[in-house]
XYZ file of C-alpha atoms in Angstrom:
366
model
C 0.000 0.000 0.000
C 1.253 3.489 -0.883
C 2.490 5.237 2.258
C 1.048 8.740 2.565
C 1.797 11.304 5.236
C -0.964 13.718 6.221
C 0.978 15.066 9.208
C 1.961 18.699 8.620
C 4.530 18.487 11.435
C 6.506 15.661 9.852
C 10.236 15.229 10.450
C 12.282 15.814 7.310
C 14.766 12.957 7.783
C 12.007 10.392 8.390
C 10.098 11.609 5.343
C 13.173 11.247 3.140
C 13.366 7.570 4.156
C 9.668 7.139 3.346
C 10.187 8.933 0.036
C 12.760 6.401 -1.161
C 10.711 3.455 0.127
C 7.667 4.668 -1.799
C 9.837 5.345 -4.828
C 11.308 1.822 -4.842
C 8.011 0.069 -4.155
C 5.467 2.057 -6.165
C 7.117 4.549 -8.524
C 10.044 2.527 -9.883
C 7.801 -0.171 -11.465
C 5.932 2.602 -13.319
C 9.224 4.121 -14.461
C 10.426 0.728 -15.703
C 7.367 0.536 -17.944
C 7.793 4.143 -19.050
C 11.453 3.442 -19.854
C 10.299 0.997 -22.538
C 7.954 3.642 -23.898
C 10.731 6.267 -23.751
C 12.945 4.158 -26.032
C 10.095 3.758 -28.512
C 9.298 7.500 -28.471
C 12.977 8.441 -28.846
C 13.341 6.066 -31.798
C 10.180 7.555 -33.295
C 11.594 11.063 -32.864
C 14.863 10.150 -34.578
C 13.026 8.474 -37.481
C 10.748 11.499 -37.914
C 13.747 13.833 -38.079
C 15.567 11.558 -40.555
C 12.381 11.389 -42.629
C 12.052 15.170 -42.725
C 15.710 15.487 -43.761
C 15.189 12.911 -46.541
C 12.035 14.645 -47.826
C 13.839 17.998 -47.804
C 16.674 16.481 -49.847
C 14.220 15.010 -52.387
C 12.351 18.316 -52.708
C 15.577 20.226 -53.362
C 16.721 17.646 -55.911
C 13.540 17.199 -57.960
C 10.924 19.843 -57.173
C 12.444 23.193 -56.193
C 15.672 25.135 -56.077
C 14.461 27.532 -53.383
C 16.893 26.412 -50.675
C 15.903 29.002 -48.048
C 12.157 28.290 -48.101
C 12.742 24.552 -48.120
C 15.062 24.635 -45.118
C 12.829 27.061 -43.204
C 9.788 24.815 -43.600
C 11.718 21.652 -42.746
C 13.124 23.330 -39.636
C 9.664 24.496 -38.519
C 8.181 21.017 -39.006
C 11.112 19.379 -37.174
C 10.734 21.716 -34.201
C 6.966 21.151 -34.069
C 7.289 17.346 -34.192
C 10.115 17.282 -31.627
C 8.239 19.625 -29.269
C 5.081 17.511 -29.467
C 6.820 14.176 -28.807
C 9.092 15.504 -26.022
C 6.316 17.391 -24.218
C 3.825 14.559 -24.559
C 6.239 12.104 -22.920
C 7.186 14.578 -20.182
C 3.497 15.186 -19.358
C 2.801 11.454 -19.186
C 5.796 10.994 -16.878
C 4.588 13.690 -14.484
C 0.948 12.592 -14.506
C 1.991 9.015 -13.722
C 4.504 9.664 -10.954
C 4.565 13.069 -9.262
C 1.550 12.578 -6.990
C 2.984 9.274 -5.811
C 6.385 10.893 -5.189
C 5.087 13.793 -3.096
C 2.620 11.841 -0.926
C 5.259 11.649 1.839
C 5.469 15.444 2.158
C 2.446 15.977 4.381
C -0.535 17.464 2.578
C 1.458 18.637 -0.468
C -0.583 19.130 -3.662
C 0.818 19.357 -7.205
C -0.812 21.669 -9.736
C 0.118 22.397 -13.336
C -0.575 25.538 -15.401
C -2.364 27.116 -12.440
C -1.740 30.544 -10.883
C -0.981 29.691 -7.250
C 0.760 32.938 -6.177
C -1.350 36.039 -6.731
C -0.236 38.993 -8.847
C -0.817 41.227 -5.841
C 1.643 39.162 -3.770
C 4.216 39.456 -6.531
C 3.753 43.230 -6.625
C 3.905 43.579 -2.838
C 7.173 41.650 -2.632
C 8.940 44.240 -4.853
C 11.425 41.723 -6.222
C 10.032 41.807 -9.765
C 9.506 44.375 -12.489
C 6.125 45.265 -14.008
C 4.746 42.600 -16.380
C 1.602 42.042 -18.428
C 2.003 38.401 -19.487
C 2.339 35.440 -17.154
C 2.715 31.671 -17.593
C 2.696 29.198 -14.690
C 4.108 25.671 -14.936
C 4.522 23.249 -12.000
C 3.375 24.342 -8.547
C 3.524 22.593 -5.164
C 1.306 23.744 -2.302
C 1.530 22.374 1.220
C 2.202 22.850 4.915
C 5.368 22.028 6.831
C 5.429 22.374 10.637
C 2.344 24.574 10.481
C 3.852 26.898 7.824
C 2.028 27.253 4.508
C 4.267 27.296 1.454
C 3.930 27.572 -2.315
C 6.634 26.573 -4.782
C 5.839 27.681 -8.321
C 7.564 27.844 -11.715
C 6.671 31.208 -13.226
C 7.483 33.051 -16.455
C 6.791 36.817 -16.414
C 7.179 39.060 -19.465
C 6.304 42.594 -20.523
C 4.974 42.836 -24.072
C 4.130 45.789 -26.258
C 1.032 45.816 -28.429
C 0.842 46.650 -32.103
C 2.587 45.380 -35.200
C 6.145 45.598 -33.886
C 5.660 43.526 -30.762
C 8.618 43.494 -28.389
C 8.871 41.031 -25.506
C 10.959 41.924 -22.457
C 11.820 39.041 -20.065
C 10.970 40.150 -16.513
C 11.494 36.813 -14.754
C 11.688 33.097 -15.478
C 12.356 30.557 -12.752
C 10.948 29.347 -9.456
C 9.135 31.507 -6.884
C 8.859 30.299 -3.281
C 6.375 31.886 -0.890
C 6.461 31.076 2.824
C 3.809 32.351 5.250
C 5.530 33.134 8.528
C 3.917 32.876 11.946
C 6.561 35.329 13.129
C 5.933 39.051 12.904
C 7.739 40.750 10.025
C 6.829 44.388 10.620
C 8.728 46.038 7.778
C 9.870 45.235 4.261
C 13.357 44.045 3.361
C 14.411 43.160 -0.188
C 17.568 41.283 -1.242
C 18.467 41.304 -4.940
C 21.348 40.102 -7.067
C 23.491 43.063 -8.070
C 22.763 44.257 -11.587
C 19.196 42.902 -11.671
C 17.101 45.686 -13.201
C 13.789 43.772 -12.989
C 13.179 44.607 -9.319
C 11.166 46.958 -7.101
C 8.317 47.172 -9.633
C 10.515 48.917 -12.198
C 8.735 49.504 -15.489
C 10.355 47.901 -18.556
C 8.447 50.316 -20.825
C 11.542 52.531 -20.563
C 13.672 49.707 -21.922
C 11.145 48.711 -24.579
C 10.736 52.318 -25.719
C 14.491 52.684 -26.112
C 14.691 49.447 -28.117
C 11.837 50.566 -30.397
C 13.579 53.894 -31.034
C 16.875 52.198 -31.826
C 15.202 49.724 -34.201
C 13.212 52.484 -35.908
C 16.068 54.910 -36.407
C 19.019 52.548 -36.897
C 18.759 52.387 -40.737
C 18.638 56.204 -40.939
C 21.512 56.607 -38.510
C 23.669 54.150 -40.452
C 23.197 56.287 -43.573
C 23.839 59.597 -41.818
C 26.799 58.860 -39.564
C 29.902 56.745 -39.623
C 30.156 53.333 -38.015
C 32.361 54.694 -35.218
C 29.890 57.453 -34.361
C 27.043 54.943 -34.434
C 28.830 52.837 -31.829
C 29.306 55.943 -29.685
C 25.590 56.755 -30.046
C 24.528 53.227 -29.090
C 26.898 53.225 -26.105
C 25.462 56.530 -24.883
C 21.912 55.219 -25.361
C 22.666 52.118 -23.284
C 24.301 54.198 -20.529
C 21.320 56.569 -20.537
C 18.930 53.644 -20.177
C 20.811 52.223 -17.184
C 20.940 55.668 -15.569
C 17.185 56.208 -15.987
C 16.370 52.714 -14.777
C 18.712 53.128 -11.783
C 16.908 56.310 -10.760
C 13.493 54.662 -11.224
C 14.498 51.743 -8.976
C 16.323 53.884 -6.414
C 13.455 56.305 -5.854
C 10.588 53.920 -6.493
C 8.032 53.855 -3.684
C 5.325 51.231 -3.171
C 2.527 51.889 -0.703
C 3.700 53.767 2.395
C 7.139 52.185 2.648
C 10.204 53.813 1.185
C 13.113 51.407 0.925
C 16.673 52.516 1.577
C 19.806 50.680 0.510
C 21.731 49.052 3.359
C 25.409 48.108 3.217
C 26.179 45.023 5.292
C 29.493 44.115 6.899
C 30.267 41.158 4.631
C 32.223 42.518 1.599
C 31.796 39.284 -0.401
C 28.038 39.464 0.022
C 27.972 43.161 -0.916
C 29.731 42.364 -4.195
C 26.949 39.957 -5.208
C 23.820 41.389 -3.589
C 22.024 44.611 -2.712
C 19.748 45.013 0.310
C 16.907 47.531 0.536
C 14.760 47.948 3.639
C 12.335 50.282 5.362
C 13.920 49.362 8.701
C 17.682 48.858 8.966
C 17.587 47.159 12.386
C 15.125 44.485 11.281
C 17.015 44.018 8.002
C 20.302 43.339 9.820
C 18.482 40.906 12.098
C 17.108 39.034 9.075
C 20.135 39.054 6.767
C 22.577 37.199 8.992
C 25.605 35.167 7.937
C 23.646 31.961 8.604
C 20.783 33.145 6.387
C 23.168 33.982 3.565
C 24.701 30.496 3.800
C 21.260 28.930 3.417
C 20.353 31.361 0.660
C 23.513 30.369 -1.214
C 22.732 26.688 -0.624
C 19.311 27.232 -2.163
C 20.945 28.756 -5.245
C 23.326 25.802 -5.465
C 20.537 23.235 -5.069
C 18.524 24.744 -7.911
C 21.652 25.458 -9.971
C 20.964 29.185 -10.473
C 23.162 32.288 -10.474
C 20.599 35.015 -9.854
C 18.409 35.065 -6.754
C 16.348 37.566 -4.790
C 14.319 37.557 -1.628
C 11.684 39.700 0.073
C 10.424 39.842 3.678
C 7.000 41.530 3.701
C 3.572 41.307 5.366
C 4.637 38.294 7.498
C 5.677 36.500 4.300
C 8.986 35.511 2.780
C 9.216 35.306 -1.007
C 12.274 33.957 -2.809
C 12.780 34.095 -6.572
C 15.459 32.004 -8.308
C 16.060 32.881 -11.963
C 16.720 29.977 -14.309
C 15.797 28.854 -17.811
C 16.054 25.203 -16.753
C 12.861 23.202 -16.446
C 12.779 22.414 -12.719
C 10.974 19.644 -10.838
C 11.467 17.219 -13.709
C 11.705 13.531 -12.847
C 13.123 12.502 -16.208
C 13.201 13.227 -19.929
C 13.008 11.413 -23.230
C 16.768 11.729 -23.691
C 17.895 9.755 -20.606
C 16.793 6.591 -18.763
C 13.888 7.479 -16.461
C 14.278 4.500 -14.113
C 17.515 5.789 -12.584
C 17.608 7.732 -9.293
C 19.784 10.629 -10.517
C 16.893 12.931 -11.501
C 14.780 11.762 -8.549
C 17.562 12.845 -6.172
C 17.507 16.345 -7.679
C 13.720 16.478 -7.369
C 13.930 15.557 -3.677
C 16.690 18.125 -3.030
C 14.676 20.891 -4.720
C 11.655 20.209 -2.499
C 13.449 19.699 0.829
C 15.626 22.827 0.408
C 12.498 24.853 1.201
C 11.939 22.878 4.420
C 15.470 23.828 5.522
C 14.563 27.521 5.249
C 11.446 27.047 7.380
C 13.521 25.204 9.986
C 16.174 27.932 9.959
C 13.768 30.825 10.505
C 11.559 28.762 12.871
C 8.630 30.266 11.031
C 6.211 27.976 12.856
C 6.812 29.818 16.140
C 4.338 32.607 16.836
C 6.889 35.111 18.071
C 8.569 38.264 16.830
C 11.809 38.126 14.942
């Protein structure tokens, strides 16, 4: 019988043991069957691609000499076929296994393509820029030691309307929201240095500059020399960063004005910036121990850019990555091995370590 854990106060080490027992007993047999299917689907994919290449060669030899059109269409068809086969197998893998894998983690629920963290929460955290398009992938909702958490893969973009549509990437990665039982009276924001998509900055400035450059570049090339054009583009880029810096620095959300705080750790200051409405609380939160765990979280998820916000008795962490997280396998590697499962487990339990560190379940002040 599948062992499920409905206890929200479960012990992490015991649950890890249960996780592997459930995996060996109930999930591995499913993966062994899916491994046979994976080999068939991979063979099918290779044959489809070889077939498209062969048809393209025949068309170029006997029917047309338009090389560009022929290669464009063959590339589009190849991408479409590959995307369909790869995604279809990945979806089947998740639907078959994820719920059985997470049943040890208390009352954890898996959702797909569902908005689990509200847009208002994202705005209140101030660790993102303004966006108007949003896509949600995998999400995990649950409770650990009385603390509600949401782990969600999110893709945020700002898009212009009209014929010349420009898409600006605001954020892609995993967002973690923890509801603290402790009192967090003020707002403190930690961002990776150089991240311009923070504190509700508006990418319209960036998009407008790009549109202008695209519109006037042909005219500028005709009017001025190449060297002067490079100088112009360099000045435009510097102007953009200056404007965006001022927008972020003096941006104000609600009644809280955030000030930059320089901490004592020079290595940390080289990588991160801290903004807070209360310096004392910020220094209490951003301790050396917290930074170690924050770095461990980045390492676990394999990301370089990370940011964090303490606000309204919540903690929100955003880890930027273009990798597809929370995968338990793919069509290109054996799915009945534990390598990918180990990563999946590490990604989930890293959040429990943060809850344990902050003791968020205790109803006390920081």
